[in-house]
XYZ file of C-alpha atoms in Angstrom:
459
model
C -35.372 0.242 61.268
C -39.026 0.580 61.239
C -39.356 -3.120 62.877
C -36.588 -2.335 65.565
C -38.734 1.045 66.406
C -42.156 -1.044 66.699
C -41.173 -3.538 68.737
C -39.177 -1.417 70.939
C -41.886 0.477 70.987
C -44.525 -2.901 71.820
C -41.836 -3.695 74.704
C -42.003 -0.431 76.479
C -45.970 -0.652 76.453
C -45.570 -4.277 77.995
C -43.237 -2.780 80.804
C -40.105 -1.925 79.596
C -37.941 -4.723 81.191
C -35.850 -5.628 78.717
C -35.967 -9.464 78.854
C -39.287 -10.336 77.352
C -39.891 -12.574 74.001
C -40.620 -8.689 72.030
C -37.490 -7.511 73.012
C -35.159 -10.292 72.359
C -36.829 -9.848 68.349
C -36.007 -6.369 68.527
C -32.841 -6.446 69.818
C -32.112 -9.177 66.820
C -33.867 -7.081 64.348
C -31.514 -3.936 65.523
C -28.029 -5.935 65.239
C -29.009 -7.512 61.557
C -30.087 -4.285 60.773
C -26.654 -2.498 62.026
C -24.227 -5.498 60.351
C -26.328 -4.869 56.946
C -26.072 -1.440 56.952
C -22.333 -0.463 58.515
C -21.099 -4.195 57.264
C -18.434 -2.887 54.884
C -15.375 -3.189 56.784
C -14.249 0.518 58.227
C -16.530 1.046 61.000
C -19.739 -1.122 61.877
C -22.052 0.165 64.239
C -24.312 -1.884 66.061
C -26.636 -1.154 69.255
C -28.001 -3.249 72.007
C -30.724 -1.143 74.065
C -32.291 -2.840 77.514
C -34.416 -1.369 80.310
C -33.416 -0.917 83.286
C -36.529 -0.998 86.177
C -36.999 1.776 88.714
C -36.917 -1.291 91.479
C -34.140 -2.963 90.042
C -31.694 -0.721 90.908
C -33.214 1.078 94.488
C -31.543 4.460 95.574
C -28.982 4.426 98.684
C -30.562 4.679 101.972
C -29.252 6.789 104.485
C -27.113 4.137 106.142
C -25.294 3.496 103.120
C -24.461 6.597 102.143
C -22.875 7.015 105.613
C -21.299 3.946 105.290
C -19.725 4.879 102.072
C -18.944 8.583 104.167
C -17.098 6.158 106.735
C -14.725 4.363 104.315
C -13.307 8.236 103.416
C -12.454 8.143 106.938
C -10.117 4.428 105.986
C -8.248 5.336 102.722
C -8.842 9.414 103.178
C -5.441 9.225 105.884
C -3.549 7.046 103.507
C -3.716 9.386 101.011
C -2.580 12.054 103.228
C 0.740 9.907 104.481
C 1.018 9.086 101.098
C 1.562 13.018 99.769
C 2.697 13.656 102.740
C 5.847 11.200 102.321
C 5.840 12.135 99.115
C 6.711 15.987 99.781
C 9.511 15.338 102.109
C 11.113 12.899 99.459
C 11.039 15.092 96.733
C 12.396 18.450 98.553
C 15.574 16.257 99.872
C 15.578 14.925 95.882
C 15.781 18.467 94.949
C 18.155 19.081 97.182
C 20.371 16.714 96.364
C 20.164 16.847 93.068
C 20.643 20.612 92.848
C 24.045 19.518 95.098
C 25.679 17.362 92.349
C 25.151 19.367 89.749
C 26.949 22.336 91.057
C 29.633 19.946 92.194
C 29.424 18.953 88.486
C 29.895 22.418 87.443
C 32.595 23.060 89.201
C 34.724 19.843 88.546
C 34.759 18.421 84.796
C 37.433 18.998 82.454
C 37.554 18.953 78.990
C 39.430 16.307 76.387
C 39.764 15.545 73.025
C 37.636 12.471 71.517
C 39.839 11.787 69.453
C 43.553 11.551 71.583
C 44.910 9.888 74.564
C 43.477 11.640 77.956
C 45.722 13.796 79.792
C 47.432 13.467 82.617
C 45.065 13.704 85.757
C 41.884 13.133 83.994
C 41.566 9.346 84.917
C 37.923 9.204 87.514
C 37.170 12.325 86.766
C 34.298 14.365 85.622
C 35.293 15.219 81.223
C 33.360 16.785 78.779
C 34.301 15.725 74.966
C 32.808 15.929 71.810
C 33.045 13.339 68.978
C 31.747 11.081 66.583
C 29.936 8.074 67.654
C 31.185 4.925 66.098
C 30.726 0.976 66.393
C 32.835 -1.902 66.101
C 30.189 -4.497 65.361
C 27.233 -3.240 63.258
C 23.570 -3.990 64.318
C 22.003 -6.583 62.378
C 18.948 -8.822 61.690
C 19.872 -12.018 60.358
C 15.953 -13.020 59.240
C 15.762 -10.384 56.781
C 19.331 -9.865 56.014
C 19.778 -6.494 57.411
C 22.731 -5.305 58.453
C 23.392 -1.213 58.804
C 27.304 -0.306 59.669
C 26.486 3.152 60.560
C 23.682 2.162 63.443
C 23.715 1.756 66.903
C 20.731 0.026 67.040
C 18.103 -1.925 64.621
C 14.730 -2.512 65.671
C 12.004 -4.525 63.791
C 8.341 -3.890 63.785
C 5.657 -6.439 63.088
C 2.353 -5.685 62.817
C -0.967 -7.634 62.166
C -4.078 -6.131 60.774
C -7.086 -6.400 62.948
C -10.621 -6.554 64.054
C -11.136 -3.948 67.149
C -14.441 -3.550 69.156
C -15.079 -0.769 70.629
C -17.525 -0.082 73.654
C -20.122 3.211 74.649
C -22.704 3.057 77.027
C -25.631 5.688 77.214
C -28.420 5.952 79.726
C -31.699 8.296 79.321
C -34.465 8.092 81.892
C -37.651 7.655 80.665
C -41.381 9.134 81.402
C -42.465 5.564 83.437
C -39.513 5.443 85.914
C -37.162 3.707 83.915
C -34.108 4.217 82.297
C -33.368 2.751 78.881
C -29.514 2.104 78.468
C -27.886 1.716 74.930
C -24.573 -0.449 74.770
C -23.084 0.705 71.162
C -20.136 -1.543 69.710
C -18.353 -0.167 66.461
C -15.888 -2.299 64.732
C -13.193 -0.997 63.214
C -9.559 -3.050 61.499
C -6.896 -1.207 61.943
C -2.375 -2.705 62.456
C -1.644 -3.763 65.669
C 1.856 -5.251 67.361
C -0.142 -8.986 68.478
C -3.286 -10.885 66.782
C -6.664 -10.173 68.842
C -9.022 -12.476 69.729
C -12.418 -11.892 68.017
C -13.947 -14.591 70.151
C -15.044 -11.963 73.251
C -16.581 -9.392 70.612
C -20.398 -8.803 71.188
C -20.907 -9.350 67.281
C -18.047 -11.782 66.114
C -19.615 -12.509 62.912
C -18.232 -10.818 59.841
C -15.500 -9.566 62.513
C -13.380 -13.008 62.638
C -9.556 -12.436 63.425
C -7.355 -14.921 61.365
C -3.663 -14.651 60.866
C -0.627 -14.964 63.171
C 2.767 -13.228 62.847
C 5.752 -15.116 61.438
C 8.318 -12.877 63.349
C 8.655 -10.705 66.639
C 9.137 -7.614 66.762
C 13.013 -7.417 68.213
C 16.042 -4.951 68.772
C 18.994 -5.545 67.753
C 21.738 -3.287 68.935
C 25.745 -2.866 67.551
C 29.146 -3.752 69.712
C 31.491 -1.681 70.863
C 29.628 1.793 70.639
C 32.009 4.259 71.690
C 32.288 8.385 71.501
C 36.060 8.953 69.313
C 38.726 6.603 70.949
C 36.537 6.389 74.254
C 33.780 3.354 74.977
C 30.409 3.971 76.437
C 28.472 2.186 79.028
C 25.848 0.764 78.115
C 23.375 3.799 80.203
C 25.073 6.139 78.147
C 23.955 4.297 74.723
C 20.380 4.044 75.840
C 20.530 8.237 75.418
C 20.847 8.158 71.857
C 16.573 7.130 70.903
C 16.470 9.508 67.465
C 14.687 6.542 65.004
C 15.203 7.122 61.441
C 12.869 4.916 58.834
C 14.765 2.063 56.960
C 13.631 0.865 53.542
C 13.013 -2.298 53.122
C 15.134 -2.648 49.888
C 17.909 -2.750 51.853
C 16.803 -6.333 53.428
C 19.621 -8.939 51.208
C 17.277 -12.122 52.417
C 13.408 -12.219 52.181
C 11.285 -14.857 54.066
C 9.140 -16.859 52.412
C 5.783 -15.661 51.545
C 7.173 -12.280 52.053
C 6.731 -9.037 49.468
C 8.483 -5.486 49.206
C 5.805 -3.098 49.029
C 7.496 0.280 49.227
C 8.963 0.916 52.938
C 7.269 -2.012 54.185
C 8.062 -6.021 54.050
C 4.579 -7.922 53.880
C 2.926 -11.459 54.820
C -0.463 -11.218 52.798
C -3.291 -13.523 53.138
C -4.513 -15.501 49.808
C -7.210 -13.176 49.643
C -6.051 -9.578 49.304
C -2.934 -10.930 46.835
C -5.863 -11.639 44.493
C -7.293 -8.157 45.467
C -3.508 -6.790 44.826
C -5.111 -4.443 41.645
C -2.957 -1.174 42.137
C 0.999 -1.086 41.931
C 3.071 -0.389 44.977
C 4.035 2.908 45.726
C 8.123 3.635 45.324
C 8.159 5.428 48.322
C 5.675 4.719 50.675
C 3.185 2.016 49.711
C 0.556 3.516 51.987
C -1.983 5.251 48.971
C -1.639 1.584 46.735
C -2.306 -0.731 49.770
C -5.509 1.600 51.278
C -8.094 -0.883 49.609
C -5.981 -3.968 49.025
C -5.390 -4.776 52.730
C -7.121 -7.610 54.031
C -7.211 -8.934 57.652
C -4.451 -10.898 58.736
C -1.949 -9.384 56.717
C 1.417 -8.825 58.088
C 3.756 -5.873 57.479
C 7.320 -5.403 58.743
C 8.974 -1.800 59.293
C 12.689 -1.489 60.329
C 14.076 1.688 62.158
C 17.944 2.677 63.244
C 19.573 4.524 65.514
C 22.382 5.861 63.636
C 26.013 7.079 64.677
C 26.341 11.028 64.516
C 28.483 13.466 66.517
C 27.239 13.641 70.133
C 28.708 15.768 73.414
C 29.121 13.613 77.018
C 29.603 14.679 80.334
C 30.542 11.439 82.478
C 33.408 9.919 84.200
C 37.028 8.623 82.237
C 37.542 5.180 83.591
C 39.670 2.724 82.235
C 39.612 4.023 78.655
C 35.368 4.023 79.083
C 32.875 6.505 79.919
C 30.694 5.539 82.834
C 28.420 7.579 85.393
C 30.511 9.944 87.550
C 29.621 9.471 91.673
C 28.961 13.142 93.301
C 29.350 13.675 97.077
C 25.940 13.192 96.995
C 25.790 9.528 97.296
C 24.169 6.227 95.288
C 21.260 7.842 93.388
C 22.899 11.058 92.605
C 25.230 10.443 89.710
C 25.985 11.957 87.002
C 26.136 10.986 82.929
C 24.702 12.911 80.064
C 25.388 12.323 76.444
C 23.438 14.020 73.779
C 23.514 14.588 70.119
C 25.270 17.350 68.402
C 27.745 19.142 69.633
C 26.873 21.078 73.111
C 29.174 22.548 76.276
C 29.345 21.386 79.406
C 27.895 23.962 80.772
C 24.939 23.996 78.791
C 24.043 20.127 79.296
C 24.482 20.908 82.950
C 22.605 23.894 83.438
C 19.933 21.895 81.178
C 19.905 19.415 83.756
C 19.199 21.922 86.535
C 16.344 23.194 84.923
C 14.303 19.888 84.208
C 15.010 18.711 87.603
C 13.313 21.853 88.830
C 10.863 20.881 86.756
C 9.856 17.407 87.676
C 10.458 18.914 91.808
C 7.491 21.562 90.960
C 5.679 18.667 89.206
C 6.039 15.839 92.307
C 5.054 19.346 95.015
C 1.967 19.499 92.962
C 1.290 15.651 93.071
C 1.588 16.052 97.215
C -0.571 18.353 97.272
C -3.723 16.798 95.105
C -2.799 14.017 97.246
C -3.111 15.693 100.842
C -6.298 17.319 98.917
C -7.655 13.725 98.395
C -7.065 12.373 101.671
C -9.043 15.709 103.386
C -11.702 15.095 101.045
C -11.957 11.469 102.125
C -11.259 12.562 105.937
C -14.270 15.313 105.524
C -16.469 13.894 103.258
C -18.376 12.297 106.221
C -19.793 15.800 107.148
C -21.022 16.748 103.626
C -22.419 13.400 103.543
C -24.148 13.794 107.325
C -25.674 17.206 106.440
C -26.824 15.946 103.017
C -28.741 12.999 104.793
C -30.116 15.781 107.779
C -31.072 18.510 105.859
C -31.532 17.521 102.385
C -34.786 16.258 102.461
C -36.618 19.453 104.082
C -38.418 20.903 100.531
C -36.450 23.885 98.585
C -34.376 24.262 102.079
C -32.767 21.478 102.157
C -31.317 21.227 98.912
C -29.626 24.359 98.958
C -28.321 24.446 102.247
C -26.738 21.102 101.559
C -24.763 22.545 98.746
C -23.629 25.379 101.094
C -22.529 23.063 103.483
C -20.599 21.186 100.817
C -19.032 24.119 99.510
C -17.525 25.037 102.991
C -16.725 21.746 103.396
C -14.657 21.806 100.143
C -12.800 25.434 101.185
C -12.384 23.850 104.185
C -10.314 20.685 102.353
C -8.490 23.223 100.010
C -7.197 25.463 102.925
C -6.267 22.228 105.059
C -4.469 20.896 102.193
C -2.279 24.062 101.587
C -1.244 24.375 104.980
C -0.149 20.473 105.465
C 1.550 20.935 101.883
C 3.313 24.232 102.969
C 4.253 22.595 106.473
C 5.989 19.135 105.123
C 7.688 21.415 102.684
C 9.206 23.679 105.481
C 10.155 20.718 107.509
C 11.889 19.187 104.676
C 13.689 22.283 104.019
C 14.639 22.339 107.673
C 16.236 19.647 107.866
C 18.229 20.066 104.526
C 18.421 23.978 103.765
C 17.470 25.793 107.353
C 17.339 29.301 106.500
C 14.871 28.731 103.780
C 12.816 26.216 105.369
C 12.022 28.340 108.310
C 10.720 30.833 106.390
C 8.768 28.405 104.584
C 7.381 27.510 108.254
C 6.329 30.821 109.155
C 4.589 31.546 105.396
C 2.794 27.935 106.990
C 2.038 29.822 110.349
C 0.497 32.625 108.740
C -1.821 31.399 106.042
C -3.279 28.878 109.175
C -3.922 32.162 111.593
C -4.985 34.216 108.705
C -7.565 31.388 107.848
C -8.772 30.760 111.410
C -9.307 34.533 112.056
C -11.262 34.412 109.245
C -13.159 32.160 110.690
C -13.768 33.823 113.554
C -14.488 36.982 112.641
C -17.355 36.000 110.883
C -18.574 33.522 113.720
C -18.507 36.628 115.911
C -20.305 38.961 113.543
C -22.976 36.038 112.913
């Protein structure tokens, strides 16, 4: 440390520029001085520091910064089409949505899981509730794994690895320059594909080895259907609740593969002599905390597993497939969740996260149309900035005033476009409402503008 420091220190006396003979010994000093101390394997520091000249990197001049002012003007409108579009969409999705679901209120019928369906209830809209149940059980033939009670199998596979991680710092310094500190830590931690140590900044004692002998995979059962009824393959993908597999339960092991605990492993030569503390029973995780080595290779196995679920779809043909509103393509409906639940609950469940996500895309619109007035405006704030900022203690602050209004300005302008695409939307798909939305428009826009003129007058 003390030679890193007095070199560093020669360097700065010679001129700070970060390429001379002094600090290329430094800088070497500094990394063997990191890899010696943090070298252990958990987390290794190490620091690069350069110097960064007061002329090497010149301030903007005046033209630039307008020209930079100018391309607001380019991408500033596309960003206000952009939430612009994106506001009308989402009040006709609303809409719409809202639409089938109180069609869908109004129009399923309920049957048993379990029996034939009544007479009548072929295309419609049914609500049952029933046990979930497969004809073909999910299964991994590499490990021997096959669970009858699961809709779906998936394998994990996971390599232990070498990471680098990046940080930058800058601090000016008393001669103009700034010094800037590039810190890489090193840390090995599982991952789902090998890395390649050969873009680290410090590769040595950080080399990657290993490969993995499997993929990770999914392996889903046949013929998953709710009671006597089968279900489309949209309606499966609803059922996601993972439960943890032990790896006991695997009837063929690879070779060069070892049950530790929950896990299926692939060690390296290396950390199988290291292998000093037994496995745990249930977990594995406390014994294998020192004996892990990189490269090693573990393999976890999760299920999704039949239990009693509720649907709300169409009846066709003996299967259960999305039921077409009114609406059109786009607007369908199909819910299937687990547990037993009433229609009306699943529906009204559905109303309330697509008002949700509605409130969520209005507020995306808006940062949007905020965005594209800041890139529309930001020409002024940059035009005052280069008039007026350079006149001493003055200039400065009337800059900031200027960028302030200029901001209200954006945040006002914004409102009312947001407020107006909204009311046009509504218009054209709920009238009543979306003229009132209009004239709520109308008024903050006068409101603002007198405002604005009131205080021109009393100024």
């Amino acid at each position: 440390r003390n030679l890193n420091s007095a070199f560093n220190s020669l360097n700065n006396r010679g001129g700070g520029g970060g390429d001379g003979p002094l600090y290329n010994v430094a800088r070497a000093a500094g990394a063997y001085t990191a890899f010696a101390n943090g070298g252990n394997g958990g987390n290794d520091p190490y620091g690069d520091v350069y110097y960064e000249r007061a002329g090497g990197r010149a301030a903007a001049t005046a033209g630039q910064r307008l020209g930079c002012g100018l391309c607001g003007l380019l991408w500033g409108p596309l960003l206000l089409f952009a939430g612009c579009a994106l506001l009308f969409a989402n009040e006709g999705w609303a809409v719409r949505t809202r639409r089938s679901l109180d069609e869908a209120l109004g129009s399923y019928v309920e049957i048993d899981a379990g029996a034939a369906p009544p007479a009548g209830a072929a295309d419609r809209l049914v609500h049952l509730t029933g046990p979930i149940v497969v004809s073909s059980p999910a299964s991994d033939a590499d490990f021997g794994l096959a669970r009858g009670d699961a809709i779906a199998l998936t394998r994990r596979v996971e390599i232990y690895q070498w990471h680098e991680k990046k940080s930058t710092t800058r601090r000016k310094l008393n001669n103009g320059e700034t010094e800037v500190t590039e810190s890489y830590s090193y840390e090995r931690r599982w991952t789902g594909s090998p890395v390649s140590s050969g873009g680290f900044r410090h590769p040595e004692g950080h080399e990657n080895i290993g490969f993995l002998p499997f993929h990770s995979a999914t392996f889903r059962a046949e013929g998953v259907a709710l009671g006597v009824y089968a279900l489309s393959d949209s309606l499966v993908a609803k059922i996601h609740t993972q439960y943890d597999v032990p790896a006991t339960e695997a009837r063929t092991l690879p070779p060069g593969a070892e049950v530790q605990g929950n896990r299926i492993y692939f060690l390296e030569h290396a950390a199988r002599d290291r292998l000093a503390a037994p496995p745990d029973p249930t977990d594995g995780r406390v014994a294998r905390a020192e004996a892990t080595a990189v490269g090693d290779v573990r393999v976890t196995f999760q299920e999704v597993r039949c239990a009693t679920a509720s649907a709300v779809a169409a009846l066709s043909h003996g299967t259960l497939v999305p039921w077409h509103s009114r609406e059109g393509p786009g607007y369908d409906v199909q819910m299937l969740v687990e547990g037993t639940r009433g229609a009306h609950d699943m529906i009204v469940q559905a109303q309330q996260l697509g008002t949700f996500l509605s409130w969520a895309r209005r507020a995306g619109g808006a940062l949007l149309n905020l965005l594209g007035f800041a890139g529309i405006t930001g020409l002024v704030a940059t035009a005052a900035d280069v008039s007026v900022g350079w006149i001493p203690l003055v200039g400065p602050a009337a800059s900031s005033i200027i960028g302030l209004g200029v901001c209200i300005a954006n945040v006002v302008l914004a409102s009312c476009t947001s407020l107006l695409v909204a009311s046009v939307a509504w218009i054209y798909y709920r009238p009543v409402l979306g003229f009132s939305m209009l004239a709520g428009s109308a008024g903050i826009f006068y409101a603002a503008s007198r405002a604005g003129g009131g205080g021109h007058r009393k100024f």
